[in-house]
Amino acid sequence: MTTKQRTIYAGLVDETLAGQQVTLKGWVQKRRDLGGLIFVDLRDREGIVQLTFSDEFSAQARQTAEKVRSEFVIAVTGTVSLRADSAINPKMKTGKIEILVHEATILAESKTPPFDIEDGVDVNEELKLKYRYLDLRRPEMQKGLVLRSKIMLSTMRFMETNGFLNIETPYLAKSTPEGARDYLVPSRVYPGSFYALPQSPQLFKQLLMGAGFDRYFQIARCFRDEDLRGDRQPEFTQLDMETSFMNQSEIRDLVNRWVAQVMSDVVGAKVDPAKFPILHWQEAMDRFGSDKPDLRFGIELHDLSGIMKQTDFSVFTSAIEQGGFVKAIVAPNGSQHFTRKMIDAQTDYIKRFKAKGLAWVKYNNGELTGPIAKFLTAVKDQLVAALSLKDGDMVFFAAGTFSVVSDTLGYLRKYVAEELHLIDENKWDFAWIVDWPLFEYSEDFGRWIAAHHPFTMPNEEDLHYLDDDEDPHKAHAQSYDLVLNGYELGSGSIRIHTMDIQEKMLKALGFTPEKAEQAFGFLLEAMEYGFPPMGGIALGLDRLSMLLAKKDNIREVIAFPKNSNATEPMTKAPSRVSEKQLQELGLRVPD
Amino acid sequence: MTTKQRTIYAGLVDETLAGQQVTLKGWVQKRRDLGGLIFVDLRDREGIVQLTFSDEFSAQARQTAEKVRSEFVIAVTGTVSLRADSAINPKMKTGKIEILVHEATILAESKTPPFDIEDGVDVNEELKLKYRYLDLRRPEMQKGLVLRSKIMLSTMRFMETNGFLNIETPYLAKSTPEGARDYLVPSRVYPGSFYALPQSPQLFKQLLMGAGFDRYFQIARCFRDEDLRGDRQPEFTQLDMETSFMNQSEIRDLVNRWVAQVMSDVVGAKVDPAKFPILHWQEAMDRFGSDKPDLRFGIELHDLSGIMKQTDFSVFTSAIEQGGFVKAIVAPNGSQHFTRKMIDAQTDYIKRFKAKGLAWVKYNNGELTGPIAKFLTAVKDQLVAALSLKDGDMVFFAAGTFSVVSDTLGYLRKYVAEELHLIDENKWDFAWIVDWPLFEYSEDFGRWIAAHHPFTMPNEEDLHYLDDDEDPHKAHAQSYDLVLNGYELGSGSIRIHTMDIQEKMLKALGFTPEKAEQAFGFLLEAMEYGFPPMGGIALGLDRLSMLLAKKDNIREVIAFPKNSNATEPMTKAPSRVSEKQLQELGLRVPD
């Protein structure tokens, strides 16, 4: 079945080629048989072009065209011809021309696909994953993966230009006690022992700096055996980098230049990193109730604790008495928009943030209305002034601890902005969140854990908090997160590079010296042999791809993702394996 | 410990900067204290430069220099100064200058390393792996990883320029029955089920072609749980690519252009792919006794079966009678070189190829000498003519089956060439080996297996061999291996893209329809939906890096390799894990 070499992609043929002969290879998108004339839309990676078959051009080709059906793979040779004005399709990139076919060969036949190969098709997710190779033929899926490829290639160019070495680190690594759950890999040589797939190359990249490579990067797969959500997968990809001797602002500048290049290369957007806000973590939480604030819109949080403690509303006053806060956001001109039903739904939703209820008032004609308005009469003027209320505005309150109030209002400001269409979907709002707490309290673990990871350098002026007689949880870190449109894109820090600080840090995390030695002994030892000051960052390429492709699930920009059960429905992984395989590994499993 | 920003790498300072101030950061290679004057060799990624400390430039800096020891990390600021003629060190890139230091800071101290940080250091391999971060500081190790990084980055540029999409495929994949032993990953969601780490992205890349991406590539990690050798690791890296609608010679041409670019970018070698020999597998075996012949030297095999069957030497005649061969190679002017002891050692070595002995003769003054010379008297003239023997030559014979004779002489020709220094170490000899047998007999499995993999397309004229009443093992394949200096660099093929041929292929490999469905059902089904003709190749980047760096073990070009027990001595992976981890996975292991 030797056919001529392809001369051009179908989707790239245009009027400049009129009169020329082309050879195309691709898939039949659709076929219309008008008797003497047959039209076929031929699809390939670059787009669709119309083929025209007629005995006038070739009887053989027309007969072949009679046999083709959707998704057949064909090769055709023909002449590019300008369409008559009346036949021009302005919606198609190739709509000014057609190909008059004089040779046609069927390269592969196709059964009728289980769903149509076209954008916006409404199909069950499991079916799409089972026939992923068909789902991926849809132009919007192709576009997403092409965009992702562009991000990767632009990134490689940037890193090379900036003197970074591309160094690979092991995927068969060691299980470490911190962080999420590891995926394990049983060892055959040492039955009962396991490798772990790395959650990130963090330790290896620090060792590479210790080895003197100065600038390292890797587009690295990372693995976490956690329950899945829309923007999580068991394996994910990050741009991982580390540098020696650079301080935080130098590293941020470098990442800024990467951002600017990728945005320009991939989506043609000119972003000016000099304008990226640099928010301290505390400020981000105070103003936006989030450590990854969406800055495409305003609706900031207002601390009303001072005003509300003057009221008789016990929900508010008792929260304040217990050391908590009352804060509010304004939904501009929202008083007509939010119905009782919507408010009830949100009251229910915010229970996940441990909010006890959703208080609100509307402001119309100079009056506050709503269930709690009667408690606010005495402070009305202060409230109107503090919130700069305008006629028609609506106010949502939250009361409780700092984290309850922040989480609740951080969520609600986004809800309000979406409801009121205040978000410009064409905006790219990057920001840096810096100066994070070194530790955070984990409800899951019931103890303090590292907010970033155990190798994050505290601020110099906070180092003393790690001493025995002080409270380490007061320390803030030399850490910096990059945020885009309310998503965390990346997380970085200056690292601890000396053993004394690292030991204190592990102690503050509850490691005994023995446990520290067992888990990180090699790192502590390495730090005794001249480790340079270092810092780096890891940037999530799945999430960046998702955002730039304007998708809302990372599965859309991953070729073969897992479903929410961490299963891949096409090949049916994971699966049972043979008894022999288990025996060689010394494993016993449930039947 | 804030210090000035580095202005340049230590190894890049040269005489063009004389008189200028520079700030450098790096490691102390060595220190010589001459009392008033202290000299420090400062090392970073790019090389070494000499620092000079004296009270004349800065008393503070000189006092700091008194404290530094080998492998301390320091920051210095000083003035670049031309050395006096008598002090110029022509062996150092920076040997014409020194830095007169007026500011110095110790950034990190170091204990005395367990071995010297310098090239050619003679240290136990396990110790080097345990302190890998120190071993990697040695200039030759740095050079190897820099070279590898250049290969990767040059490759990315090439693939992008040629319209390939960089698409990632899963590492948590499905265990398949063909090929080497899989590394398994237990599933927590489905206890008793396992993912497998892929031995290659083969199936995924075929599915990507089925999805219409047309040109795919990935720098992919691959995993095989096999016993290790010098050029094998549990995980290894390949440049994996696949194209639709291209034939074998188009794919080879593409790879040739990649080779030319990488050789030029990475080692500055101009290679001409038009001159790469394209050898049929049979020809390579006949002439060189190897499917990955080293073409940097001659010493071809000669088939002497026709001559030897006329002799009375029963070892030869019985081999021929049993359908085997007698072949020989000539060691040019080797009759003085090879001692009895050397020959005995080789006789022993070649037993691994199932050779029963090593027959040889020397040719001096027109006479054959050696133990078997007496059997060859009658055919002496024929032999001399067939081998074009010259005075002083030595001949090594092998007798037996095709594979015994090929393996033995394929090995011996390399041994002879090395002994006689006939290999030009500066040569880069690439070759393509094409038209491989579709199947090969595996002694390990005791059955026929796919010579490449089960998806390799047979030659069109050999397709009939897969029919029920014919012998499939006669078929040859549309496959092509790229060889460099006697190493297989890559292996590629045109793939089967229709279900009918794929089913026949799996049947010939001993798959029942049920087993085929269970293992590859998704692929067979995919082939029913318009799979394009496709082909690709996978190229070993570890091995390429090793060869270009002129190393003889891939561990030298891998940052954190495993040792021969698949263990990583630094972090001590694999290791025991917690009972909780095992419980969550439903696993039981030996104590």
PDB file of N, CA, C and O in Angstrom, chain B residues 233-282:
ATOM      1  N   GLN B 233      20.533  -0.214  33.660  1.00  0.00           N
ATOM      2  CA  GLN B 233      20.076   0.313  34.937  1.00  0.00           C
ATOM      3  C   GLN B 233      18.595  -0.025  35.063  1.00  0.00           C
ATOM      4  O   GLN B 233      17.919  -0.215  34.046  1.00  0.00           O
ATOM      5  N   PRO B 234      18.055  -0.092  36.287  1.00  0.00           N
ATOM      6  CA  PRO B 234      16.617  -0.370  36.442  1.00  0.00           C
ATOM      7  C   PRO B 234      15.751   0.653  35.715  1.00  0.00           C
ATOM      8  O   PRO B 234      14.705   0.330  35.196  1.00  0.00           O
ATOM      9  N   GLU B 235      16.183   1.906  35.716  1.00  0.00           N
ATOM     10  CA  GLU B 235      15.473   2.918  34.949  1.00  0.00           C
ATOM     11  C   GLU B 235      16.449   3.558  33.978  1.00  0.00           C
ATOM     12  O   GLU B 235      17.608   3.767  34.298  1.00  0.00           O
ATOM     13  N   PHE B 236      15.971   3.809  32.778  1.00  0.00           N
ATOM     14  CA  PHE B 236      16.842   4.380  31.760  1.00  0.00           C
ATOM     15  C   PHE B 236      16.008   5.333  30.909  1.00  0.00           C
ATOM     16  O   PHE B 236      14.781   5.359  30.985  1.00  0.00           O
ATOM     17  N   THR B 237      16.707   6.119  30.110  1.00  0.00           N
ATOM     18  CA  THR B 237      16.035   7.206  29.404  1.00  0.00           C
ATOM     19  C   THR B 237      16.150   7.012  27.906  1.00  0.00           C
ATOM     20  O   THR B 237      17.226   6.754  27.398  1.00  0.00           O
ATOM     21  N   GLN B 238      15.024   7.136  27.230  1.00  0.00           N
ATOM     22  CA  GLN B 238      15.113   7.059  25.781  1.00  0.00           C
ATOM     23  C   GLN B 238      14.404   8.230  25.122  1.00  0.00           C
ATOM     24  O   GLN B 238      13.447   8.777  25.649  1.00  0.00           O
ATOM     25  N   LEU B 239      14.940   8.604  23.970  1.00  0.00           N
ATOM     26  CA  LEU B 239      14.228   9.526  23.090  1.00  0.00           C
ATOM     27  C   LEU B 239      13.261   8.662  22.310  1.00  0.00           C
ATOM     28  O   LEU B 239      13.666   7.846  21.480  1.00  0.00           O
ATOM     29  N   ASP B 240      11.995   8.850  22.599  1.00  0.00           N
ATOM     30  CA  ASP B 240      10.966   8.002  22.025  1.00  0.00           C
ATOM     31  C   ASP B 240      10.213   8.822  20.985  1.00  0.00           C
ATOM     32  O   ASP B 240       9.796   9.947  21.276  1.00  0.00           O
ATOM     33  N   MET B 241      10.088   8.294  19.781  1.00  0.00           N
ATOM     34  CA  MET B 241       9.339   9.067  18.786  1.00  0.00           C
ATOM     35  C   MET B 241       8.500   8.170  17.901  1.00  0.00           C
ATOM     36  O   MET B 241       8.776   6.980  17.751  1.00  0.00           O
ATOM     37  N   GLU B 242       7.476   8.746  17.328  1.00  0.00           N
ATOM     38  CA  GLU B 242       6.585   7.995  16.445  1.00  0.00           C
ATOM     39  C   GLU B 242       6.006   8.958  15.421  1.00  0.00           C
ATOM     40  O   GLU B 242       5.743  10.128  15.748  1.00  0.00           O
ATOM     41  N   THR B 243       5.857   8.456  14.199  1.00  0.00           N
ATOM     42  CA  THR B 243       5.301   9.294  13.137  1.00  0.00           C
ATOM     43  C   THR B 243       4.249   8.513  12.371  1.00  0.00           C
ATOM     44  O   THR B 243       4.303   7.287  12.308  1.00  0.00           O
ATOM     45  N   SER B 244       3.310   9.225  11.807  1.00  0.00           N
ATOM     46  CA  SER B 244       2.309   8.602  10.950  1.00  0.00           C
ATOM     47  C   SER B 244       2.672   8.849   9.487  1.00  0.00           C
ATOM     48  O   SER B 244       3.232   9.898   9.157  1.00  0.00           O
ATOM     49  N   PHE B 245       2.335   7.895   8.654  1.00  0.00           N
ATOM     50  CA  PHE B 245       2.403   8.054   7.196  1.00  0.00           C
ATOM     51  C   PHE B 245       3.819   8.133   6.638  1.00  0.00           C
ATOM     52  O   PHE B 245       3.989   8.441   5.465  1.00  0.00           O
ATOM     53  N   MET B 246       4.832   7.911   7.441  1.00  0.00           N
ATOM     54  CA  MET B 246       6.201   7.943   6.921  1.00  0.00           C
ATOM     55  C   MET B 246       6.692   6.517   6.718  1.00  0.00           C
ATOM     56  O   MET B 246       6.371   5.627   7.489  1.00  0.00           O
ATOM     57  N   ASN B 247       7.494   6.326   5.682  1.00  0.00           N
ATOM     58  CA  ASN B 247       8.064   4.991   5.504  1.00  0.00           C
ATOM     59  C   ASN B 247       9.429   4.917   6.177  1.00  0.00           C
ATOM     60  O   ASN B 247       9.936   5.890   6.728  1.00  0.00           O
ATOM     61  N   GLN B 248       9.975   3.709   6.102  1.00  0.00           N
ATOM     62  CA  GLN B 248      11.213   3.441   6.837  1.00  0.00           C
ATOM     63  C   GLN B 248      12.341   4.397   6.466  1.00  0.00           C
ATOM     64  O   GLN B 248      13.050   4.901   7.328  1.00  0.00           O
ATOM     65  N   SER B 249      12.511   4.647   5.158  1.00  0.00           N
ATOM     66  CA  SER B 249      13.672   5.457   4.791  1.00  0.00           C
ATOM     67  C   SER B 249      13.449   6.916   5.194  1.00  0.00           C
ATOM     68  O   SER B 249      14.397   7.620   5.551  1.00  0.00           O
ATOM     69  N   GLU B 250      12.201   7.367   5.186  1.00  0.00           N
ATOM     70  CA  GLU B 250      11.936   8.730   5.656  1.00  0.00           C
ATOM     71  C   GLU B 250      12.256   8.858   7.156  1.00  0.00           C
ATOM     72  O   GLU B 250      12.809   9.861   7.603  1.00  0.00           O
ATOM     73  N   ILE B 251      11.897   7.834   7.904  1.00  0.00           N
ATOM     74  CA  ILE B 251      12.178   7.876   9.350  1.00  0.00           C
ATOM     75  C   ILE B 251      13.687   7.829   9.602  1.00  0.00           C
ATOM     76  O   ILE B 251      14.215   8.568  10.428  1.00  0.00           O
ATOM     77  N   ARG B 252      14.380   6.971   8.851  1.00  0.00           N
ATOM     78  CA  ARG B 252      15.839   6.916   9.033  1.00  0.00           C
ATOM     79  C   ARG B 252      16.477   8.261   8.693  1.00  0.00           C
ATOM     80  O   ARG B 252      17.385   8.726   9.382  1.00  0.00           O
ATOM     81  N   ASP B 253      15.985   8.889   7.618  1.00  0.00           N
ATOM     82  CA  ASP B 253      16.534  10.196   7.246  1.00  0.00           C
ATOM     83  C   ASP B 253      16.342  11.223   8.368  1.00  0.00           C
ATOM     84  O   ASP B 253      17.223  12.029   8.659  1.00  0.00           O
ATOM     85  N   LEU B 254      15.174  11.184   8.968  1.00  0.00           N
ATOM     86  CA  LEU B 254      14.882  12.097  10.071  1.00  0.00           C
ATOM     87  C   LEU B 254      15.852  11.866  11.231  1.00  0.00           C
ATOM     88  O   LEU B 254      16.444  12.807  11.786  1.00  0.00           O
ATOM     89  N   VAL B 255      16.032  10.604  11.583  1.00  0.00           N
ATOM     90  CA  VAL B 255      16.935  10.275  12.685  1.00  0.00           C
ATOM     91  C   VAL B 255      18.372  10.675  12.317  1.00  0.00           C
ATOM     92  O   VAL B 255      19.123  11.180  13.148  1.00  0.00           O
ATOM     93  N   ASN B 256      18.716  10.477  11.058  1.00  0.00           N
ATOM     94  CA  ASN B 256      20.055  10.879  10.610  1.00  0.00           C
ATOM     95  C   ASN B 256      20.294  12.367  10.847  1.00  0.00           C
ATOM     96  O   ASN B 256      21.371  12.780  11.284  1.00  0.00           O
ATOM     97  N   ARG B 257      19.281  13.164  10.548  1.00  0.00           N
ATOM     98  CA  ARG B 257      19.449  14.607  10.742  1.00  0.00           C
ATOM     99  C   ARG B 257      19.576  14.945  12.225  1.00  0.00           C
ATOM    100  O   ARG B 257      20.312  15.842  12.614  1.00  0.00           O
ATOM    101  N   TRP B 258      18.834  14.204  13.063  1.00  0.00           N
ATOM    102  CA  TRP B 258      18.988  14.384  14.519  1.00  0.00           C
ATOM    103  C   TRP B 258      20.411  14.043  14.942  1.00  0.00           C
ATOM    104  O   TRP B 258      21.051  14.785  15.695  1.00  0.00           O
ATOM    105  N   VAL B 259      20.909  12.904  14.449  1.00  0.00           N
ATOM    106  CA  VAL B 259      22.275  12.497  14.788  1.00  0.00           C
ATOM    107  C   VAL B 259      23.262  13.596  14.408  1.00  0.00           C
ATOM    108  O   VAL B 259      24.112  14.000  15.215  1.00  0.00           O
ATOM    109  N   ALA B 260      23.117  14.103  13.198  1.00  0.00           N
ATOM    110  CA  ALA B 260      24.076  15.109  12.720  1.00  0.00           C
ATOM    111  C   ALA B 260      24.017  16.356  13.607  1.00  0.00           C
ATOM    112  O   ALA B 260      25.057  16.925  13.959  1.00  0.00           O
ATOM    113  N   GLN B 261      22.815  16.769  13.975  1.00  0.00           N
ATOM    114  CA  GLN B 261      22.702  17.974  14.812  1.00  0.00           C
ATOM    115  C   GLN B 261      23.311  17.743  16.194  1.00  0.00           C
ATOM    116  O   GLN B 261      24.075  18.568  16.695  1.00  0.00           O
ATOM    117  N   VAL B 262      22.964  16.620  16.811  1.00  0.00           N
ATOM    118  CA  VAL B 262      23.472  16.352  18.156  1.00  0.00           C
ATOM    119  C   VAL B 262      24.995  16.227  18.146  1.00  0.00           C
ATOM    120  O   VAL B 262      25.684  16.772  19.017  1.00  0.00           O
ATOM    121  N   MET B 263      25.536  15.525  17.167  1.00  0.00           N
ATOM    122  CA  MET B 263      26.993  15.351  17.121  1.00  0.00           C
ATOM    123  C   MET B 263      27.684  16.694  16.946  1.00  0.00           C
ATOM    124  O   MET B 263      28.738  16.950  17.516  1.00  0.00           O
ATOM    125  N   SER B 264      27.082  17.563  16.169  1.00  0.00           N
ATOM    126  CA  SER B 264      27.659  18.886  15.962  1.00  0.00           C
ATOM    127  C   SER B 264      27.507  19.744  17.223  1.00  0.00           C
ATOM    128  O   SER B 264      28.461  20.362  17.696  1.00  0.00           O
ATOM    129  N   ASP B 265      26.301  19.750  17.800  1.00  0.00           N
ATOM    130  CA  ASP B 265      26.050  20.588  18.980  1.00  0.00           C
ATOM    131  C   ASP B 265      26.853  20.144  20.199  1.00  0.00           C
ATOM    132  O   ASP B 265      27.301  20.963  20.990  1.00  0.00           O
ATOM    133  N   VAL B 266      26.974  18.843  20.366  1.00  0.00           N
ATOM    134  CA  VAL B 266      27.459  18.328  21.648  1.00  0.00           C
ATOM    135  C   VAL B 266      28.958  18.059  21.644  1.00  0.00           C
ATOM    136  O   VAL B 266      29.645  18.371  22.607  1.00  0.00           O
ATOM    137  N   VAL B 267      29.463  17.475  20.572  1.00  0.00           N
ATOM    138  CA  VAL B 267      30.906  17.199  20.553  1.00  0.00           C
ATOM    139  C   VAL B 267      31.605  17.866  19.375  1.00  0.00           C
ATOM    140  O   VAL B 267      32.776  17.598  19.106  1.00  0.00           O
ATOM    141  N   GLY B 268      30.865  18.723  18.659  1.00  0.00           N
ATOM    142  CA  GLY B 268      31.493  19.459  17.563  1.00  0.00           C
ATOM    143  C   GLY B 268      31.978  18.576  16.429  1.00  0.00           C
ATOM    144  O   GLY B 268      32.886  18.938  15.689  1.00  0.00           O
ATOM    145  N   ALA B 269      31.355  17.387  16.293  1.00  0.00           N
ATOM    146  CA  ALA B 269      31.783  16.471  15.229  1.00  0.00           C
ATOM    147  C   ALA B 269      30.874  16.620  14.022  1.00  0.00           C
ATOM    148  O   ALA B 269      29.655  16.688  14.160  1.00  0.00           O
ATOM    149  N   LYS B 270      31.462  16.703  12.866  1.00  0.00           N
ATOM    150  CA  LYS B 270      30.673  16.744  11.644  1.00  0.00           C
ATOM    151  C   LYS B 270      30.544  15.320  11.117  1.00  0.00           C
ATOM    152  O   LYS B 270      31.541  14.728  10.694  1.00  0.00           O
ATOM    153  N   VAL B 271      29.353  14.754  11.194  1.00  0.00           N
ATOM    154  CA  VAL B 271      29.158  13.425  10.613  1.00  0.00           C
ATOM    155  C   VAL B 271      28.252  13.567   9.400  1.00  0.00           C
ATOM    156  O   VAL B 271      27.391  14.447   9.364  1.00  0.00           O
ATOM    157  N   ASP B 272      28.478  12.717   8.422  1.00  0.00           N
ATOM    158  CA  ASP B 272      27.688  12.791   7.185  1.00  0.00           C
ATOM    159  C   ASP B 272      26.765  11.585   7.099  1.00  0.00           C
ATOM    160  O   ASP B 272      27.189  10.493   6.711  1.00  0.00           O
ATOM    161  N   PRO B 273      25.494  11.769   7.458  1.00  0.00           N
ATOM    162  CA  PRO B 273      24.573  10.633   7.482  1.00  0.00           C
ATOM    163  C   PRO B 273      24.426   9.961   6.122  1.00  0.00           C
ATOM    164  O   PRO B 273      24.063   8.778   6.069  1.00  0.00           O
ATOM    165  N   ALA B 274      24.703  10.691   5.044  1.00  0.00           N
ATOM    166  CA  ALA B 274      24.589  10.051   3.721  1.00  0.00           C
ATOM    167  C   ALA B 274      25.566   8.891   3.626  1.00  0.00           C
ATOM    168  O   ALA B 274      25.393   7.984   2.822  1.00  0.00           O
ATOM    169  N   LYS B 275      26.585   8.926   4.459  1.00  0.00           N
ATOM    170  CA  LYS B 275      27.592   7.857   4.412  1.00  0.00           C
ATOM    171  C   LYS B 275      27.352   6.765   5.448  1.00  0.00           C
ATOM    172  O   LYS B 275      28.160   5.832   5.547  1.00  0.00           O
ATOM    173  N   PHE B 276      26.298   6.873   6.256  1.00  0.00           N
ATOM    174  CA  PHE B 276      26.029   5.793   7.215  1.00  0.00           C
ATOM    175  C   PHE B 276      25.692   4.532   6.434  1.00  0.00           C
ATOM    176  O   PHE B 276      24.732   4.521   5.661  1.00  0.00           O
ATOM    177  N   PRO B 277      26.434   3.434   6.620  1.00  0.00           N
ATOM    178  CA  PRO B 277      26.086   2.209   5.901  1.00  0.00           C
ATOM    179  C   PRO B 277      24.704   1.715   6.324  1.00  0.00           C
ATOM    180  O   PRO B 277      24.303   1.883   7.478  1.00  0.00           O
ATOM    181  N   ILE B 278      23.972   1.148   5.379  1.00  0.00           N
ATOM    182  CA  ILE B 278      22.693   0.502   5.686  1.00  0.00           C
ATOM    183  C   ILE B 278      22.889  -0.984   5.401  1.00  0.00           C
ATOM    184  O   ILE B 278      22.931  -1.409   4.253  1.00  0.00           O
ATOM    185  N   LEU B 279      23.063  -1.769   6.450  1.00  0.00           N
ATOM    186  CA  LEU B 279      23.365  -3.199   6.298  1.00  0.00           C
ATOM    187  C   LEU B 279      22.126  -4.023   6.604  1.00  0.00           C
ATOM    188  O   LEU B 279      21.474  -3.808   7.633  1.00  0.00           O
ATOM    189  N   HIS B 280      21.835  -4.959   5.730  1.00  0.00           N
ATOM    190  CA  HIS B 280      20.806  -5.933   6.084  1.00  0.00           C
ATOM    191  C   HIS B 280      21.318  -6.760   7.261  1.00  0.00           C
ATOM    192  O   HIS B 280      22.514  -7.028   7.360  1.00  0.00           O
ATOM    193  N   TRP B 281      20.393  -7.151   8.107  1.00  0.00           N
ATOM    194  CA  TRP B 281      20.762  -7.926   9.285  1.00  0.00           C
ATOM    195  C   TRP B 281      21.630  -9.121   8.896  1.00  0.00           C
ATOM    196  O   TRP B 281      22.658  -9.400   9.513  1.00  0.00           O
ATOM    197  N   GLN B 282      21.222  -9.826   7.821  1.00  0.00           N
ATOM    198  CA  GLN B 282      21.952 -11.017   7.408  1.00  0.00           C
ATOM    199  C   GLN B 282      23.389 -10.649   7.019  1.00  0.00           C
ATOM    200  O   GLN B 282      24.335 -11.351   7.375  1.00  0.00           O
TER     201      GLN B 282
END
